[in-house]
Amino acid sequence: MNRIFSGVQPTGNLHLGNYLGAIRNWVTLQEDFECIFCIVDLHAITLPQNPEELHAHTREVTAAYIAAGIDPEKCIIFNQSTVPEHSELAWMLACITPLGWLNRMTQFKEKAGKHRENAGLGLYAYPVLMAADILLYRATHVPVGDDQKQHLELSRDIAGAFNRQYGIDYFPLPEPQILGAATRVMSLRDGASKMSKSDGSDYSRLNLTDDDDAIALKIRKARTDADPLPGTSAGLEGRDEAANLVGIYAALSETSVEEVCRQFAGKMFSQFKNELSDLAVERMGPIARKIRELTAETGHVDGILRNGAERAGVIAKRHLGEIRDIVGLLRT
Ligand code: TYM
C-alpha cells in the first residue's frame, strides 16, 4: 500500500517556496494516496522559539494546509508532539545511526553556523527525528522541496540499516517526490539563496499570508537583470533572478519553464512582472484570505488537529508495538 508522509515546521513566515515545493503538490497527491500531513513542532524547537508564537504558528500552518486545499476528512493532519511515538522511535533509530552519516548533513552545518560546539543535540539529531516521522507510518512516498533531498536519503539509509540489523523487511525505503517547476524557489532579493522563513528581509519572500498589495509590491521590487526574457530556457543560464521569476510563473500557471519562455520571448521584465503579479495575486490571494478566516476561529483548527492526532496515534501505536517486538523491548 502507498502512503505519503510530509510536514512543515511551524516557525512562522510560511512562504511561496513551502507552497510550490511541498503543500501544493500534496493537494494533487491526496487524490491517489493515503496521506498524513504533519506540523512538525518538535523540529521547530531545535532552534529557540517563543512559546506563544509557536502556538500561533502551529495553527497557522494547519490553516495553510486547509486553505491550500488539503481535505482534513481525506487526510490526517496533526501536530507531531501530540503523537509521542515520534520521539520514541527517534531514540531507537538514533541508536543505529552512525555519527558519520549525521556529520555529512549540510543543513546542520548551515544552521549551526560558526558556533558548532554550542549547537543543540536536537539540531544535530534533527534528521533522525525526520526519519522517525516517516518510518513510524511506514510511508512509501515523501513529497518535499529540493532542499530536503539529503535528509530523505538519510531516512532511506536508516530504514535499510534497521532492516539489516534485525534481519527483517519492516520499513519500506521511502521515495522522495520532488515535483513541479519550482522545487527550489529562490529569494526575490538574491537569486543565489533559497527563499526562506528566516531571511531578515520580508521582501525576499512572498508569504502565504501576504495581502494582494504586498504580493504586487514585492514582485515589483524583485531583483532582475536588464535583458529581456529569452525564447528558450537555455537563455536563463547564469541569470539566477530571471530564472527564479520564470520558474515561479511556470509553477503558478502549471506549465513548464520552456513554455513560459516561448510565451514571453523578447518581452522586458517590467512587463513580465505585471503578468506575474496578477497571476500570483489570483493564485495566492484566496489562500491568504482563507488562512486569515481559519486562524480567526481557533476552535475549528484545533478540532482538526485533535481528530488528526487520534487517527495518526492509532497507526503509530500499532507500528511502534511491532517495532518494540522487533527490537526486543518487552511489552507488559
Ligand atoms: P520546512 O518547514 O523547512 O519546509 C517545508 C517544506 O517546504 C519546502 N521548501 C521549499 N521548497 C521549494 N523552495 C524553497 N525555497 C523551499 N523552502 C522550503 C521544503 O523542502 C519542505 O518540503 N525537515 C522538513 C520538515 C519535516 C519533514 C518530515 C518533511 C520534518 N519531518 C518528514 C517530510 C517528511 C523541513 O525542513 O521543513
Short mmCIF file of C-alpha atoms and ligand atoms in Angstrom, two decimals:
data_model
loop_
_atom_site.label_atom_id
_atom_site.label_comp_id
_atom_site.label_asym_id
_atom_site.label_seq_id
_atom_site.Cartn_x
_atom_site.Cartn_y
_atom_site.Cartn_z
CA MET A 1 0.00 0.00 0.00
CA ASN A 2 1.22 3.51 -0.82
CA ARG A 3 1.28 6.01 1.99
CA ILE A 4 2.51 9.59 1.96
CA PHE A 5 4.01 11.45 4.89
CA SER A 6 5.24 15.04 4.81
CA GLY A 7 5.49 18.03 7.10
CA VAL A 8 6.26 21.71 7.62
CA GLN A 9 7.88 23.36 10.63
CA PRO A 10 5.71 25.91 12.46
CA THR A 11 8.44 28.52 12.54
CA GLY A 12 6.45 31.41 11.01
CA ASN A 13 6.62 33.19 7.64
CA LEU A 14 5.25 30.31 5.59
CA HIS A 15 6.16 31.28 2.03
CA LEU A 16 5.73 30.57 -1.66
CA GLY A 17 8.62 28.06 -1.58
CA ASN A 18 6.82 25.96 1.03
CA TYR A 19 3.70 26.15 -1.12
CA LEU A 20 5.19 25.35 -4.53
CA GLY A 21 7.85 22.94 -3.25
CA ALA A 22 5.55 20.98 -0.98
CA ILE A 23 1.99 21.88 0.02
CA ARG A 24 0.57 22.45 -3.46
CA ASN A 25 1.79 19.06 -4.61
CA TRP A 26 0.12 17.41 -1.64
CA VAL A 27 -3.24 18.74 -2.79
CA THR A 28 -2.94 16.73 -6.00
CA LEU A 29 -1.44 13.66 -4.33
CA GLN A 30 -4.26 13.36 -1.78
CA GLU A 31 -6.47 12.02 -4.58
CA ASP A 32 -4.30 8.93 -5.14
CA PHE A 33 -2.55 8.22 -1.84
CA GLU A 34 -3.36 7.75 1.80
CA CYS A 35 -1.82 10.96 3.17
CA ILE A 36 -0.51 12.08 6.53
CA PHE A 37 0.48 15.74 6.80
CA CYS A 38 2.20 16.87 9.95
CA ILE A 39 3.05 20.18 11.58
CA VAL A 40 6.47 19.28 12.94
CA ASP A 41 6.59 21.27 16.17
CA LEU A 42 9.34 19.09 17.71
CA HIS A 43 11.55 20.01 14.76
CA ALA A 44 10.72 23.69 15.30
CA ILE A 45 12.14 23.63 18.84
CA THR A 46 15.56 22.50 17.61
CA LEU A 47 16.07 26.29 17.44
CA PRO A 48 14.73 28.69 20.10
CA GLN A 49 11.01 29.53 19.72
CA ASN A 50 8.74 31.88 21.59
CA PRO A 51 6.07 29.59 23.16
CA GLU A 52 3.10 31.80 22.27
CA GLU A 53 4.29 32.29 18.74
CA LEU A 54 4.82 28.54 18.40
CA HIS A 55 1.13 28.00 19.28
CA ALA A 56 0.07 30.62 16.73
CA HIS A 57 2.37 29.28 14.01
CA THR A 58 1.18 25.70 14.56
CA ARG A 59 -2.40 26.86 13.97
CA GLU A 60 -1.29 28.98 11.02
CA VAL A 61 0.41 26.07 9.24
CA THR A 62 -2.68 23.92 9.86
CA ALA A 63 -4.84 26.68 8.40
CA ALA A 64 -2.49 26.98 5.41
CA TYR A 65 -2.81 23.25 4.66
CA ILE A 66 -6.58 23.54 4.61
CA ALA A 67 -6.62 26.88 2.78
CA ALA A 68 -4.39 25.38 0.08
CA GLY A 69 -6.91 22.59 -0.46
CA ILE A 70 -5.90 19.68 1.79
CA ASP A 71 -9.06 17.90 2.87
CA PRO A 72 -8.93 17.01 6.59
CA GLU A 73 -11.55 14.32 6.07
CA LYS A 74 -9.45 12.56 3.46
CA CYS A 75 -6.02 13.20 5.00
CA ILE A 76 -4.65 13.03 8.52
CA ILE A 77 -3.47 16.47 9.72
CA PHE A 78 -1.87 16.70 13.17
CA ASN A 79 0.99 18.24 15.12
CA GLN A 80 3.93 15.94 15.76
CA SER A 81 4.26 16.40 19.55
CA THR A 82 0.73 15.08 20.16
CA VAL A 83 1.84 11.62 18.99
CA PRO A 84 4.68 10.76 21.40
CA GLU A 85 5.66 7.67 19.38
CA HIS A 86 7.64 10.01 17.06
CA SER A 87 10.12 10.73 19.86
CA GLU A 88 10.29 7.11 20.98
CA LEU A 89 11.07 5.83 17.51
CA ALA A 90 13.59 8.67 17.01
CA TRP A 91 15.53 7.33 20.02
CA MET A 92 15.55 3.77 18.68
CA LEU A 93 16.72 4.99 15.28
CA ALA A 94 19.35 7.25 16.88
CA CYS A 95 20.84 4.12 18.44
CA ILE A 96 21.52 2.60 14.99
CA THR A 97 22.55 5.76 13.12
CA PRO A 98 26.32 6.20 12.74
CA LEU A 99 27.66 9.64 13.65
CA GLY A 100 29.45 9.72 10.30
CA TRP A 101 26.10 9.85 8.48
CA LEU A 102 24.93 12.83 10.53
CA ASN A 103 28.25 14.63 10.10
CA ARG A 104 27.54 14.84 6.37
CA MET A 105 24.27 16.76 6.77
CA THR A 106 24.66 20.18 5.16
CA GLN A 107 21.58 21.69 6.84
CA PHE A 108 23.12 21.14 10.28
CA LYS A 109 26.28 22.88 9.15
CA GLU A 110 24.26 25.82 7.80
CA LYS A 111 22.05 26.14 10.86
CA ALA A 112 24.77 25.61 13.46
CA GLY A 113 26.98 28.14 11.67
CA LYS A 114 30.26 29.08 13.25
CA HIS A 115 29.19 28.09 16.77
CA ARG A 116 29.05 24.34 16.20
CA GLU A 117 30.14 23.46 19.72
CA ASN A 118 27.17 25.38 21.13
CA ALA A 119 24.58 23.87 18.76
CA GLY A 120 21.97 21.70 20.49
CA LEU A 121 21.94 17.92 20.30
CA GLY A 122 18.38 18.19 18.95
CA LEU A 123 19.55 20.23 15.96
CA TYR A 124 22.17 17.58 15.23
CA ALA A 125 19.64 14.76 15.61
CA TYR A 126 17.01 16.63 13.52
CA PRO A 127 17.29 14.25 10.52
CA VAL A 128 16.86 11.19 12.76
CA LEU A 129 13.58 12.59 14.07
CA MET A 130 12.59 13.25 10.47
CA ALA A 131 13.33 9.62 9.59
CA ALA A 132 11.21 8.57 12.58
CA ASP A 133 8.30 10.73 11.34
CA ILE A 134 8.31 8.94 8.00
CA LEU A 135 9.12 5.40 9.14
CA LEU A 136 6.65 5.42 12.05
CA TYR A 137 3.87 5.27 9.45
CA ARG A 138 5.86 3.01 7.12
CA ALA A 139 5.35 5.73 4.50
CA THR A 140 6.38 4.89 0.95
CA HIS A 141 6.45 8.41 -0.56
CA VAL A 142 7.57 11.79 0.77
CA PRO A 143 6.72 14.91 -1.28
CA VAL A 144 9.15 17.72 -0.38
CA GLY A 145 11.14 20.58 -1.90
CA ASP A 146 14.61 20.03 -3.30
CA ASP A 147 16.36 21.12 -0.07
CA GLN A 148 15.14 18.00 1.77
CA LYS A 149 16.80 15.54 -0.63
CA GLN A 150 19.76 14.81 1.63
CA HIS A 151 17.55 14.25 4.68
CA LEU A 152 15.44 11.81 2.69
CA GLU A 153 18.47 9.87 1.54
CA LEU A 154 19.43 9.55 5.20
CA SER A 155 15.90 8.32 6.03
CA ARG A 156 16.32 5.62 3.40
CA ASP A 157 19.73 4.68 4.80
CA ILE A 158 18.35 4.46 8.34
CA ALA A 159 15.42 2.30 7.16
CA GLY A 160 17.89 -0.01 5.42
CA ALA A 161 20.16 -0.14 8.48
CA PHE A 162 17.21 -1.14 10.70
CA ASN A 163 16.02 -3.82 8.29
CA ARG A 164 19.54 -5.26 8.01
CA GLN A 165 20.29 -5.13 11.73
CA TYR A 166 17.15 -7.05 12.62
CA GLY A 167 17.07 -9.24 9.52
CA ILE A 168 13.54 -8.18 8.61
CA ASP A 169 11.99 -6.25 5.75
CA TYR A 170 9.92 -3.99 8.01
CA PHE A 171 10.41 -0.44 6.78
CA PRO A 172 9.80 0.41 3.12
CA LEU A 173 12.57 2.66 1.73
CA PRO A 174 10.71 5.98 1.33
CA GLU A 175 10.77 7.56 -2.14
CA PRO A 176 11.23 11.33 -2.39
CA GLN A 177 8.71 13.11 -4.62
CA ILE A 178 10.25 16.39 -5.77
CA LEU A 179 7.63 17.71 -8.16
CA GLY A 180 6.73 20.71 -10.32
CA ALA A 181 8.56 23.61 -11.98
CA ALA A 182 9.66 25.28 -8.71
CA THR A 183 11.24 22.68 -6.44
CA ARG A 184 13.72 25.28 -5.20
CA VAL A 185 12.23 28.77 -5.07
CA MET A 186 14.92 31.41 -4.57
CA SER A 187 14.89 34.70 -2.67
CA LEU A 188 13.35 37.64 -4.55
CA ARG A 189 16.34 39.75 -3.48
CA ASP A 190 19.15 37.32 -4.27
CA GLY A 191 18.81 34.56 -6.85
CA ALA A 192 21.68 32.62 -5.26
CA SER A 193 19.96 31.99 -1.92
CA LYS A 194 16.85 29.98 -1.16
CA MET A 195 13.58 31.70 -0.27
CA SER A 196 13.47 31.08 3.45
CA LYS A 197 11.38 31.74 6.56
CA SER A 198 14.39 33.12 8.40
CA ASP A 199 15.62 35.69 5.83
CA GLY A 200 15.83 39.06 7.60
CA SER A 201 14.22 40.86 4.66
CA ASP A 202 10.49 40.34 4.19
CA TYR A 203 10.98 41.49 0.59
CA SER A 204 12.92 38.27 -0.04
CA ARG A 205 9.78 36.13 0.08
CA LEU A 206 6.09 36.01 -0.74
CA ASN A 207 4.42 34.96 2.50
CA LEU A 208 1.30 32.84 2.24
CA THR A 209 -0.41 35.41 4.47
CA ASP A 210 0.55 38.46 2.35
CA ASP A 211 -2.35 40.53 1.05
CA ASP A 212 -2.72 41.40 -2.65
CA ASP A 213 -0.89 44.75 -2.33
CA ALA A 214 2.09 43.17 -0.56
CA ILE A 215 2.36 40.46 -3.23
CA ALA A 216 2.30 43.05 -6.03
CA LEU A 217 4.81 45.33 -4.28
CA LYS A 218 7.29 42.52 -3.57
CA ILE A 219 7.17 41.29 -7.17
CA ARG A 220 7.66 44.85 -8.46
CA LYS A 221 10.72 45.21 -6.21
CA ALA A 222 12.12 41.77 -7.03
CA ARG A 223 15.65 41.81 -8.45
CA THR A 224 16.10 41.04 -12.14
CA ASP A 225 18.60 41.93 -14.83
CA ALA A 226 18.38 44.39 -17.70
CA ASP A 227 17.99 41.83 -20.52
CA PRO A 228 14.64 40.80 -21.99
CA LEU A 229 13.19 37.31 -21.46
CA PRO A 230 14.86 34.66 -23.61
CA GLY A 231 12.97 32.48 -26.06
CA THR A 232 14.22 29.23 -24.51
CA SER A 233 15.24 28.08 -21.04
CA ALA A 234 18.91 27.91 -22.16
CA GLY A 235 18.85 31.72 -22.21
CA LEU A 236 18.23 31.75 -18.44
CA GLU A 237 21.58 30.19 -17.63
CA GLY A 238 23.65 32.37 -15.34
CA ARG A 239 20.63 34.64 -14.76
CA ASP A 240 19.54 33.38 -11.33
CA GLU A 241 16.96 36.06 -10.54
CA ALA A 242 15.39 35.89 -14.01
CA ALA A 243 15.28 32.09 -13.89
CA ASN A 244 13.61 32.22 -10.48
CA LEU A 245 10.78 34.52 -11.59
CA VAL A 246 10.18 32.47 -14.73
CA GLY A 247 10.15 29.28 -12.61
CA ILE A 248 7.61 30.81 -10.23
CA TYR A 249 5.40 31.84 -13.16
CA ALA A 250 5.61 28.35 -14.66
CA ALA A 251 4.76 26.67 -11.35
CA LEU A 252 1.86 29.01 -10.57
CA SER A 253 0.39 28.61 -14.05
CA GLU A 254 1.10 24.85 -14.00
CA THR A 255 3.12 24.87 -17.18
CA SER A 256 6.83 24.46 -17.99
CA VAL A 257 9.69 26.98 -17.94
CA GLU A 258 10.13 26.30 -21.67
CA GLU A 259 6.53 27.25 -22.35
CA VAL A 260 6.81 30.50 -20.33
CA CYS A 261 9.96 31.45 -22.28
CA ARG A 262 8.12 30.80 -25.53
CA GLN A 263 5.18 32.92 -24.38
CA PHE A 264 7.25 35.93 -23.20
CA ALA A 265 10.25 35.77 -25.57
CA GLY A 266 11.77 39.24 -26.06
CA LYS A 267 9.49 40.97 -23.50
CA MET A 268 11.02 43.14 -20.78
CA PHE A 269 10.89 42.14 -17.14
CA SER A 270 8.83 45.22 -16.24
CA GLN A 271 6.00 43.82 -18.36
CA PHE A 272 6.57 40.21 -17.24
CA LYS A 273 6.41 41.28 -13.60
CA ASN A 274 2.96 42.78 -14.13
CA GLU A 275 1.76 39.45 -15.51
CA LEU A 276 3.45 37.52 -12.72
CA SER A 277 1.95 39.83 -10.13
CA ASP A 278 -1.59 39.33 -11.48
CA LEU A 279 -1.07 35.56 -11.55
CA ALA A 280 0.38 35.43 -8.02
CA VAL A 281 -2.46 37.56 -6.64
CA GLU A 282 -5.00 35.34 -8.39
CA ARG A 283 -3.48 32.11 -7.02
CA MET A 284 -2.22 33.23 -3.60
CA GLY A 285 -4.80 35.87 -2.63
CA PRO A 286 -7.63 33.40 -1.89
CA ILE A 287 -5.26 31.22 0.17
CA ALA A 288 -4.21 34.20 2.32
CA ARG A 289 -7.84 35.19 2.88
CA LYS A 290 -8.79 31.63 3.86
CA ILE A 291 -5.83 31.39 6.27
CA ARG A 292 -6.96 34.61 7.96
CA GLU A 293 -10.51 33.29 8.21
CA LEU A 294 -9.39 29.96 9.69
CA THR A 295 -6.92 31.40 12.19
CA ALA A 296 -9.65 33.74 13.48
CA GLU A 297 -11.63 30.70 14.68
CA THR A 298 -9.03 28.59 16.51
CA GLY A 299 -11.68 26.10 17.69
CA HIS A 300 -12.13 24.72 14.19
CA VAL A 301 -8.38 24.33 13.56
CA ASP A 302 -7.82 22.76 16.99
CA GLY A 303 -10.61 20.27 16.29
CA ILE A 304 -8.90 19.21 13.06
CA LEU A 305 -5.59 18.71 14.88
CA ARG A 306 -7.26 16.72 17.67
CA ASN A 307 -9.01 14.45 15.22
CA GLY A 308 -5.80 14.02 13.20
CA ALA A 309 -3.78 13.15 16.32
CA GLU A 310 -6.26 10.43 17.21
CA ARG A 311 -6.11 8.89 13.74
CA ALA A 312 -2.31 9.18 13.48
CA GLY A 313 -1.99 7.79 17.02
CA VAL A 314 -3.80 4.57 16.10
CA ILE A 315 -1.31 3.80 13.30
CA ALA A 316 1.68 5.00 15.34
CA LYS A 317 0.81 2.82 18.34
CA ARG A 318 0.30 -0.26 16.21
CA HIS A 319 3.61 0.19 14.40
CA LEU A 320 5.60 1.13 17.49
CA GLY A 321 4.34 -2.04 19.20
CA GLU A 322 5.62 -4.09 16.27
CA ILE A 323 8.92 -2.21 16.31
CA ARG A 324 9.34 -2.80 20.05
CA ASP A 325 8.86 -6.53 19.42
CA ILE A 326 11.46 -6.49 16.64
CA VAL A 327 13.98 -4.58 18.79
CA GLY A 328 13.31 -6.74 21.85
CA LEU A 329 11.78 -4.15 24.18
CA LEU A 330 9.43 -6.02 26.48
CA ARG A 331 5.74 -5.09 26.28
CA THR A 332 3.96 -5.91 29.51
P1 TYM B 1 10.42 23.21 6.26
O1 TYM B 1 9.40 23.71 7.20
O2 TYM B 1 11.74 23.86 6.24
O3 TYM B 1 9.89 23.25 4.77
C1 TYM B 1 8.64 22.67 4.45
C2 TYM B 1 8.62 22.21 3.01
O4 TYM B 1 8.86 23.32 2.14
C3 TYM B 1 9.92 23.02 1.25
N1 TYM B 1 10.66 24.26 0.98
C4 TYM B 1 10.91 24.73 -0.25
N2 TYM B 1 10.60 24.27 -1.47
C5 TYM B 1 10.98 25.00 -2.54
N3 TYM B 1 11.67 26.16 -2.44
C6 TYM B 1 12.00 26.67 -1.23
N4 TYM B 1 12.66 27.83 -1.15
C7 TYM B 1 11.63 25.94 -0.06
N5 TYM B 1 11.80 26.14 1.27
C8 TYM B 1 11.20 25.10 1.88
C9 TYM B 1 10.78 22.01 1.99
O5 TYM B 1 11.55 21.24 1.10
C10 TYM B 1 9.74 21.18 2.70
O6 TYM B 1 9.21 20.20 1.85
N6 TYM B 1 12.65 18.93 7.51
C11 TYM B 1 11.42 19.41 6.92
C12 TYM B 1 10.20 19.13 7.77
C13 TYM B 1 9.98 17.68 8.09
C14 TYM B 1 9.58 16.66 7.17
C15 TYM B 1 9.46 15.48 7.93
C16 TYM B 1 9.32 16.67 5.81
C17 TYM B 1 10.09 17.09 9.30
N7 TYM B 1 9.77 15.77 9.23
C18 TYM B 1 9.09 14.26 7.33
C19 TYM B 1 8.95 15.46 5.21
C20 TYM B 1 8.84 14.28 5.97
C21 TYM B 1 11.59 20.91 6.70
O7 TYM B 1 12.66 21.41 6.78
O8 TYM B 1 10.51 21.64 6.53
#
